[in-house]
PDB file of C-alpha atoms in Angstrom:
ATOM      1  CA  ALA B 215      -5.332  26.569  20.400  1.00 64.00           C
ATOM      2  CA  GLN B 216      -3.640  23.211  20.172  1.00 80.00           C
ATOM      3  CA  SER B 217      -0.997  22.795  17.455  1.00 89.00           C
ATOM      4  CA  VAL B 218       1.971  20.642  16.508  1.00 93.00           C
ATOM      5  CA  THR B 219       5.076  21.368  14.450  1.00 95.00           C
ATOM      6  CA  GLN B 220       7.381  18.749  13.061  1.00 96.00           C
ATOM      7  CA  LEU B 221      10.420  20.806  12.297  1.00 93.00           C
ATOM      8  CA  ASP B 222      11.821  18.708   9.445  1.00 95.00           C
ATOM      9  CA  SER B 223       9.846  17.327   6.529  1.00 95.00           C
ATOM     10  CA  HIS B 224      12.758  15.059   5.518  1.00 97.00           C
ATOM     11  CA  VAL B 225      15.675  13.642   7.507  1.00 98.00           C
ATOM     12  CA  SER B 226      18.474  11.561   6.018  1.00 98.00           C
ATOM     13  CA  VAL B 227      20.924   9.584   8.130  1.00 97.00           C
ATOM     14  CA  SER B 228      23.405   6.838   7.419  1.00 97.00           C
ATOM     15  CA  GLU B 229      22.725   3.343   8.668  1.00 97.00           C
ATOM     16  CA  GLY B 230      24.195   2.883  12.132  1.00 97.00           C
ATOM     17  CA  THR B 231      24.134   6.596  13.026  1.00 98.00           C
ATOM     18  CA  PRO B 232      21.754   8.323  15.474  1.00 98.00           C
ATOM     19  CA  VAL B 233      18.289   9.511  14.494  1.00 98.00           C
ATOM     20  CA  LEU B 234      16.638  12.708  15.740  1.00 98.00           C
ATOM     21  CA  LEU B 235      13.125  13.683  14.633  1.00 98.00           C
ATOM     22  CA  ARG B 236      11.921  16.928  16.167  1.00 97.00           C
ATOM     23  CA  CYS B 237       8.442  17.797  17.386  1.00 96.00           C
ATOM     24  CA  ASN B 238       7.123  20.888  19.174  1.00 95.00           C
ATOM     25  CA  TYR B 239       3.567  21.326  20.341  1.00 92.00           C
ATOM     26  CA  SER B 240       1.310  23.846  21.991  1.00 88.00           C
ATOM     27  CA  SER B 241      -1.632  23.027  24.189  1.00 80.00           C
ATOM     28  CA  SER B 242      -3.824  24.600  26.840  1.00 74.00           C
ATOM     29  CA  TYR B 243      -2.618  21.984  29.290  1.00 73.00           C
ATOM     30  CA  SER B 244      -0.315  18.997  29.312  1.00 73.00           C
ATOM     31  CA  PRO B 245      -1.522  16.717  26.551  1.00 81.00           C
ATOM     32  CA  SER B 246      -0.784  13.083  25.950  1.00 87.00           C
ATOM     33  CA  LEU B 247       1.805  12.772  23.211  1.00 91.00           C
ATOM     34  CA  PHE B 248       2.257  10.014  20.667  1.00 93.00           C
ATOM     35  CA  TRP B 249       4.617   9.093  17.873  1.00 96.00           C
ATOM     36  CA  TYR B 250       3.248   6.950  15.051  1.00 96.00           C
ATOM     37  CA  VAL B 251       5.138   5.388  12.155  1.00 96.00           C
ATOM     38  CA  GLN B 252       3.804   4.719   8.672  1.00 95.00           C
ATOM     39  CA  HIS B 253       5.759   2.430   6.406  1.00 92.00           C
ATOM     40  CA  PRO B 254       5.074   2.617   2.663  1.00 85.00           C
ATOM     41  CA  ASN B 255       1.703   1.104   1.797  1.00 77.00           C
ATOM     42  CA  LYS B 256       1.139   0.057   5.391  1.00 82.00           C
ATOM     43  CA  GLY B 257      -1.088   1.291   8.182  1.00 85.00           C
ATOM     44  CA  LEU B 258      -0.099   3.616  10.997  1.00 93.00           C
ATOM     45  CA  GLN B 259       1.508   1.947  13.995  1.00 94.00           C
ATOM     46  CA  LEU B 260       2.117   3.340  17.465  1.00 93.00           C
ATOM     47  CA  LEU B 261       5.797   3.785  18.295  1.00 95.00           C
ATOM     48  CA  LEU B 262       5.465   5.203  21.795  1.00 94.00           C
ATOM     49  CA  LYS B 263       3.352   7.456  24.005  1.00 91.00           C
ATOM     50  CA  TYR B 264       3.736   9.894  26.877  1.00 90.00           C
ATOM     51  CA  THR B 265       0.907  10.140  29.391  1.00 82.00           C
ATOM     52  CA  SER B 266       2.284  12.213  32.318  1.00 75.00           C
ATOM     53  CA  ALA B 267       4.369   9.456  33.871  1.00 73.00           C
ATOM     54  CA  ALA B 268       8.110   9.192  33.144  1.00 83.00           C
ATOM     55  CA  THR B 269       9.365  11.963  30.881  1.00 88.00           C
ATOM     56  CA  LEU B 270      11.678   9.591  28.985  1.00 94.00           C
ATOM     57  CA  VAL B 271       9.531   7.131  27.084  1.00 94.00           C
ATOM     58  CA  LYS B 272      10.787   3.967  25.419  1.00 95.00           C
ATOM     59  CA  GLY B 273       9.006   2.549  22.401  1.00 94.00           C
ATOM     60  CA  ILE B 274       9.301  -0.251  19.922  1.00 94.00           C
ATOM     61  CA  ASN B 275      12.300  -0.907  17.674  1.00 94.00           C
ATOM     62  CA  GLY B 276      14.723   0.974  19.925  1.00 96.00           C
ATOM     63  CA  PHE B 277      13.048   4.391  19.664  1.00 97.00           C
ATOM     64  CA  GLU B 278      12.798   6.797  22.592  1.00 97.00           C
ATOM     65  CA  ALA B 279      11.281  10.215  23.145  1.00 97.00           C
ATOM     66  CA  GLU B 280      11.717  12.747  25.918  1.00 94.00           C
ATOM     67  CA  PHE B 281       8.952  15.065  27.054  1.00 92.00           C
ATOM     68  CA  LYS B 282      10.307  18.527  27.925  1.00 92.00           C
ATOM     69  CA  LYS B 283       7.534  20.717  29.216  1.00 88.00           C
ATOM     70  CA  SER B 284       9.687  23.853  29.422  1.00 89.00           C
ATOM     71  CA  GLU B 285      10.529  23.525  25.741  1.00 91.00           C
ATOM     72  CA  THR B 286       7.129  22.096  24.709  1.00 92.00           C
ATOM     73  CA  SER B 287       9.031  19.422  22.811  1.00 94.00           C
ATOM     74  CA  PHE B 288       8.733  15.686  22.322  1.00 95.00           C
ATOM     75  CA  HIS B 289      11.649  14.742  20.078  1.00 97.00           C
ATOM     76  CA  LEU B 290      12.062  11.163  18.841  1.00 98.00           C
ATOM     77  CA  THR B 291      15.495   9.535  18.928  1.00 98.00           C
ATOM     78  CA  LYS B 292      17.196   6.257  18.160  1.00 98.00           C
ATOM     79  CA  PRO B 293      20.885   5.544  18.845  1.00 97.00           C
ATOM     80  CA  SER B 294      21.541   3.574  15.665  1.00 97.00           C
ATOM     81  CA  ALA B 295      19.457   3.704  12.495  1.00 97.00           C
ATOM     82  CA  HIS B 296      18.521   0.586  10.571  1.00 96.00           C
ATOM     83  CA  MET B 297      17.410   0.356   6.962  1.00 96.00           C
ATOM     84  CA  SER B 298      14.001  -0.851   8.124  1.00 95.00           C
ATOM     85  CA  ASP B 299      13.444   2.484   9.924  1.00 96.00           C
ATOM     86  CA  ALA B 300      12.852   4.229   6.606  1.00 96.00           C
ATOM     87  CA  ALA B 301       9.274   5.488   6.905  1.00 96.00           C
ATOM     88  CA  GLU B 302       7.069   8.501   7.678  1.00 96.00           C
ATOM     89  CA  TYR B 303       6.836   9.520  11.326  1.00 98.00           C
ATOM     90  CA  PHE B 304       4.011  11.535  12.870  1.00 97.00           C
ATOM     91  CA  CYS B 305       3.952  13.384  16.166  1.00 95.00           C
ATOM     92  CA  VAL B 306       0.471  13.592  17.698  1.00 93.00           C
ATOM     93  CA  PRO B 307      -0.488  15.639  20.759  1.00 89.00           C
ATOM     94  CA  ARG B 308      -3.879  14.855  22.182  1.00 84.00           C
ATOM     95  CA  ASP B 309      -5.963  16.779  24.695  1.00 78.00           C
ATOM     96  CA  ASP B 310      -9.569  17.420  23.731  1.00 74.00           C
ATOM     97  CA  LYS B 311      -8.528  17.348  20.074  1.00 81.00           C
ATOM     98  CA  ILE B 312      -6.341  14.980  18.058  1.00 86.00           C
ATOM     99  CA  ILE B 313      -3.940  16.693  15.684  1.00 89.00           C
ATOM    100  CA  PHE B 314      -1.378  14.931  13.532  1.00 92.00           C
ATOM    101  CA  GLY B 315       1.812  16.700  12.562  1.00 91.00           C
ATOM    102  CA  LYS B 316       2.639  16.998   8.868  1.00 93.00           C
ATOM    103  CA  GLY B 317       5.103  14.145   9.198  1.00 96.00           C
ATOM    104  CA  THR B 318       8.840  13.621   8.834  1.00 97.00           C
ATOM    105  CA  ARG B 319      10.087  11.246   6.183  1.00 97.00           C
ATOM    106  CA  LEU B 320      13.155   9.390   7.398  1.00 97.00           C
ATOM    107  CA  HIS B 321      15.630   8.221   4.763  1.00 97.00           C
ATOM    108  CA  ILE B 322      18.349   5.741   5.674  1.00 97.00           C
ATOM    109  CA  LEU B 323      21.511   5.845   3.588  1.00 95.00           C
ATOM    110  CA  PRO B 324      23.526   2.640   3.203  1.00 91.00           C
TER     111      PRO B 324
ATOM    112  CA  GLU N 222      -6.862 -10.262  18.280  1.00 66.00           C
ATOM    113  CA  ALA N 223      -8.158  -9.135  14.904  1.00 81.00           C
ATOM    114  CA  GLY N 224      -7.213  -5.623  13.849  1.00 92.00           C
ATOM    115  CA  VAL N 225      -9.300  -2.833  12.362  1.00 96.00           C
ATOM    116  CA  ALA N 226     -10.833  -3.960   9.081  1.00 96.00           C
ATOM    117  CA  GLN N 227     -11.616  -1.639   6.198  1.00 97.00           C
ATOM    118  CA  SER N 228     -13.113  -2.169   2.765  1.00 97.00           C
ATOM    119  CA  PRO N 229     -12.675  -1.642  -0.047  1.00 97.00           C
ATOM    120  CA  ARG N 230      -8.907  -1.170  -0.135  1.00 95.00           C
ATOM    121  CA  TYR N 231      -9.005   0.774  -3.382  1.00 97.00           C
ATOM    122  CA  LYS N 232     -11.731   2.704  -5.186  1.00 98.00           C
ATOM    123  CA  ILE N 233     -11.726   4.731  -8.373  1.00 98.00           C
ATOM    124  CA  ILE N 234     -14.753   6.881  -9.193  1.00 97.00           C
ATOM    125  CA  GLU N 235     -15.594   9.836 -11.366  1.00 97.00           C
ATOM    126  CA  LYS N 236     -16.345  13.242  -9.899  1.00 96.00           C
ATOM    127  CA  ARG N 237     -19.930  13.771  -8.845  1.00 97.00           C
ATOM    128  CA  GLN N 238     -20.372  10.057  -8.153  1.00 97.00           C
ATOM    129  CA  SER N 239     -20.970   8.717  -4.673  1.00 97.00           C
ATOM    130  CA  VAL N 240     -18.839   6.285  -2.684  1.00 98.00           C
ATOM    131  CA  ALA N 241     -19.017   4.511   0.658  1.00 98.00           C
ATOM    132  CA  PHE N 242     -16.337   3.062   2.897  1.00 98.00           C
ATOM    133  CA  TRP N 243     -16.803   0.501   5.629  1.00 97.00           C
ATOM    134  CA  CYS N 244     -14.901  -0.008   8.867  1.00 97.00           C
ATOM    135  CA  ASN N 245     -15.088  -2.686  11.540  1.00 96.00           C
ATOM    136  CA  PRO N 246     -13.142  -1.719  14.682  1.00 95.00           C
ATOM    137  CA  ILE N 247     -11.371  -3.968  17.126  1.00 93.00           C
ATOM    138  CA  SER N 248     -13.896  -5.878  19.198  1.00 91.00           C
ATOM    139  CA  GLY N 249     -14.847  -3.997  22.349  1.00 88.00           C
ATOM    140  CA  HIS N 250     -13.399  -0.641  21.283  1.00 91.00           C
ATOM    141  CA  ALA N 251     -15.897   2.071  22.115  1.00 89.00           C
ATOM    142  CA  THR N 252     -14.311   4.829  20.071  1.00 91.00           C
ATOM    143  CA  LEU N 253     -14.045   4.927  16.292  1.00 94.00           C
ATOM    144  CA  TYR N 254     -12.353   7.553  14.133  1.00 95.00           C
ATOM    145  CA  TRP N 255     -12.336   8.401  10.448  1.00 97.00           C
ATOM    146  CA  TYR N 256      -9.377  10.278   9.003  1.00 97.00           C
ATOM    147  CA  GLN N 257      -8.574  11.704   5.594  1.00 97.00           C
ATOM    148  CA  GLN N 258      -4.925  11.552   4.555  1.00 95.00           C
ATOM    149  CA  ILE N 259      -4.056  13.479   1.430  1.00 95.00           C
ATOM    150  CA  LEU N 260      -0.798  12.499  -0.246  1.00 91.00           C
ATOM    151  CA  GLY N 261       2.167  14.070   1.500  1.00 88.00           C
ATOM    152  CA  GLN N 262       0.187  15.232   4.526  1.00 91.00           C
ATOM    153  CA  GLY N 263      -0.647  13.955   7.987  1.00 93.00           C
ATOM    154  CA  PRO N 264      -4.054  12.415   8.665  1.00 95.00           C
ATOM    155  CA  LYS N 265      -6.872  14.844   9.375  1.00 95.00           C
ATOM    156  CA  LEU N 266      -9.637  13.766  11.744  1.00 95.00           C
ATOM    157  CA  LEU N 267     -13.022  13.841  10.034  1.00 97.00           C
ATOM    158  CA  ILE N 268     -15.250  12.378  12.713  1.00 96.00           C
ATOM    159  CA  GLN N 269     -14.985  10.625  16.065  1.00 94.00           C
ATOM    160  CA  PHE N 270     -17.662   8.363  17.528  1.00 93.00           C
ATOM    161  CA  GLN N 271     -18.030   7.018  21.022  1.00 89.00           C
ATOM    162  CA  ASN N 272     -20.320   4.038  20.799  1.00 86.00           C
ATOM    163  CA  ASN N 273     -22.935   5.325  18.334  1.00 84.00           C
ATOM    164  CA  GLY N 274     -22.738   8.990  19.326  1.00 91.00           C
ATOM    165  CA  VAL N 275     -20.653  11.685  17.619  1.00 93.00           C
ATOM    166  CA  VAL N 276     -17.916  13.217  19.796  1.00 90.00           C
ATOM    167  CA  ASP N 277     -16.271  15.467  17.191  1.00 92.00           C
ATOM    168  CA  ASP N 278     -17.233  16.157  13.580  1.00 95.00           C
ATOM    169  CA  SER N 279     -15.912  19.705  13.370  1.00 93.00           C
ATOM    170  CA  GLN N 280     -13.755  18.975  10.309  1.00 94.00           C
ATOM    171  CA  LEU N 281     -16.268  16.868   8.404  1.00 96.00           C
ATOM    172  CA  PRO N 282     -17.493  18.628   5.216  1.00 95.00           C
ATOM    173  CA  LYS N 283     -21.108  18.012   6.006  1.00 95.00           C
ATOM    174  CA  ASP N 284     -22.412  19.196   2.656  1.00 96.00           C
ATOM    175  CA  ARG N 285     -20.968  16.092   1.003  1.00 97.00           C
ATOM    176  CA  PHE N 286     -19.634  13.760   3.690  1.00 98.00           C
ATOM    177  CA  SER N 287     -21.706  11.702   6.097  1.00 97.00           C
ATOM    178  CA  ALA N 288     -20.892   8.955   8.559  1.00 97.00           C
ATOM    179  CA  GLU N 289     -22.837   6.659  10.785  1.00 95.00           C
ATOM    180  CA  ARG N 290     -22.114   4.047  13.381  1.00 94.00           C
ATOM    181  CA  LEU N 291     -25.301   2.143  13.951  1.00 82.00           C
ATOM    182  CA  LYS N 292     -25.327  -0.202  16.943  1.00 84.00           C
ATOM    183  CA  GLY N 293     -22.006   1.229  18.090  1.00 83.00           C
ATOM    184  CA  VAL N 294     -19.881  -1.290  16.214  1.00 91.00           C
ATOM    185  CA  ASP N 295     -19.022  -0.937  12.531  1.00 95.00           C
ATOM    186  CA  SER N 296     -19.238   2.316  10.633  1.00 97.00           C
ATOM    187  CA  THR N 297     -19.687   3.680   7.132  1.00 97.00           C
ATOM    188  CA  LEU N 298     -18.352   6.917   5.663  1.00 98.00           C
ATOM    189  CA  LYS N 299     -20.043   8.254   2.545  1.00 98.00           C
ATOM    190  CA  ILE N 300     -19.119  10.943   0.058  1.00 98.00           C
ATOM    191  CA  GLN N 301     -21.831  12.315  -2.206  1.00 97.00           C
ATOM    192  CA  PRO N 302     -21.027  13.877  -4.627  1.00 96.00           C
ATOM    193  CA  ALA N 303     -17.284  13.346  -4.831  1.00 97.00           C
ATOM    194  CA  LYS N 304     -14.886  16.068  -5.931  1.00 97.00           C
ATOM    195  CA  LEU N 305     -11.382  15.759  -7.327  1.00 97.00           C
ATOM    196  CA  GLU N 306      -9.920  17.073  -4.067  1.00 97.00           C
ATOM    197  CA  ASP N 307     -11.436  14.120  -2.180  1.00 97.00           C
ATOM    198  CA  SER N 308      -8.726  11.869  -3.627  1.00 98.00           C
ATOM    199  CA  ALA N 309      -6.973  10.582  -0.525  1.00 97.00           C
ATOM    200  CA  VAL N 310      -6.534   7.606   1.756  1.00 96.00           C
ATOM    201  CA  TYR N 311      -9.377   7.241   4.239  1.00 98.00           C
ATOM    202  CA  LEU N 312      -8.226   5.727   7.487  1.00 97.00           C
ATOM    203  CA  CYS N 313     -10.327   4.186  10.192  1.00 97.00           C
ATOM    204  CA  ALA N 314      -9.021   3.774  13.729  1.00 96.00           C
ATOM    205  CA  SER N 315     -10.397   2.578  17.033  1.00 94.00           C
ATOM    206  CA  SER N 316      -9.485   2.862  20.697  1.00 91.00           C
ATOM    207  CA  PRO N 317     -10.987   1.479  23.861  1.00 85.00           C
ATOM    208  CA  ILE N 318     -11.863   4.771  25.601  1.00 71.00           C
ATOM    209  CA  SER N 319     -12.657   8.275  24.341  1.00 52.00           C
ATOM    210  CA  ARG N 320     -12.335  10.653  27.295  1.00 53.00           C
ATOM    211  CA  GLN N 321      -9.047   9.262  28.561  1.00 55.00           C
ATOM    212  CA  SER N 322      -6.651  10.700  26.041  1.00 54.00           C
ATOM    213  CA  SER N 323      -3.879   8.312  27.036  1.00 62.00           C
ATOM    214  CA  TYR N 324      -5.345   5.518  24.948  1.00 72.00           C
ATOM    215  CA  GLU N 325      -3.636   5.111  21.634  1.00 85.00           C
ATOM    216  CA  GLN N 326      -5.441   4.459  18.386  1.00 91.00           C
ATOM    217  CA  TYR N 327      -5.259   1.305  16.314  1.00 93.00           C
ATOM    218  CA  PHE N 328      -5.418   1.947  12.596  1.00 95.00           C
ATOM    219  CA  GLY N 329      -6.812  -0.029   9.714  1.00 95.00           C
ATOM    220  CA  PRO N 330      -5.004  -0.367   6.369  1.00 94.00           C
ATOM    221  CA  GLY N 331      -7.016   2.446   4.774  1.00 95.00           C
ATOM    222  CA  THR N 332      -9.026   2.878   1.593  1.00 96.00           C
ATOM    223  CA  ARG N 333      -7.286   4.677  -1.256  1.00 96.00           C
ATOM    224  CA  LEU N 334      -9.823   6.776  -3.174  1.00 98.00           C
ATOM    225  CA  THR N 335      -9.054   8.220  -6.573  1.00 98.00           C
ATOM    226  CA  VAL N 336     -11.545  10.675  -8.058  1.00 98.00           C
ATOM    227  CA  THR N 337     -11.130  11.291 -11.793  1.00 97.00           C
TER     228      THR N 337
END
């Protein structure tokens, strides 16, 4: 059965330092994979997606994610955090079902 | 291009009352989704339409929830009767194609429901 695990419910980093948000999934076959961001009191917005092309995917606001089939992972990274990155992030695998992870809240320390 | 519209933005009702939410997807998007997002959790898919047909409603509590998408454009989600545990944000999303899973979803601002 398809599932997704976001390994950290909260991540805190200092402004200007790297960000790593971890996501592991399981699926019967290679799904499409998405990261969405949800800022407080705002709607969900697509950050990036993987759809079986390049394994390193670049998204908006300097975010990237790398698809590693052998590890069934799709971790989200950013080289340098900004205060405006503070939000909830959701990893979403999609094959015949759509399943949102439980989310990772990213805190940015000044 | 106009985004996904939802109304109302906020609703407070008492338990056992009924409530309805409305969604208008992005023009031309064939697929429409309703999600329930309980505070502190990720969105849970309630129902997925392609045009005016249901693709997936496996997680819709059919004893109290219903949804329709007449004419394959806008949609309504109804709860009757509401329970305390239905307090959540109800999100509507749309995407251009259903079967091709590579198409991302575009989300509306949501309706925050409080059941007292």
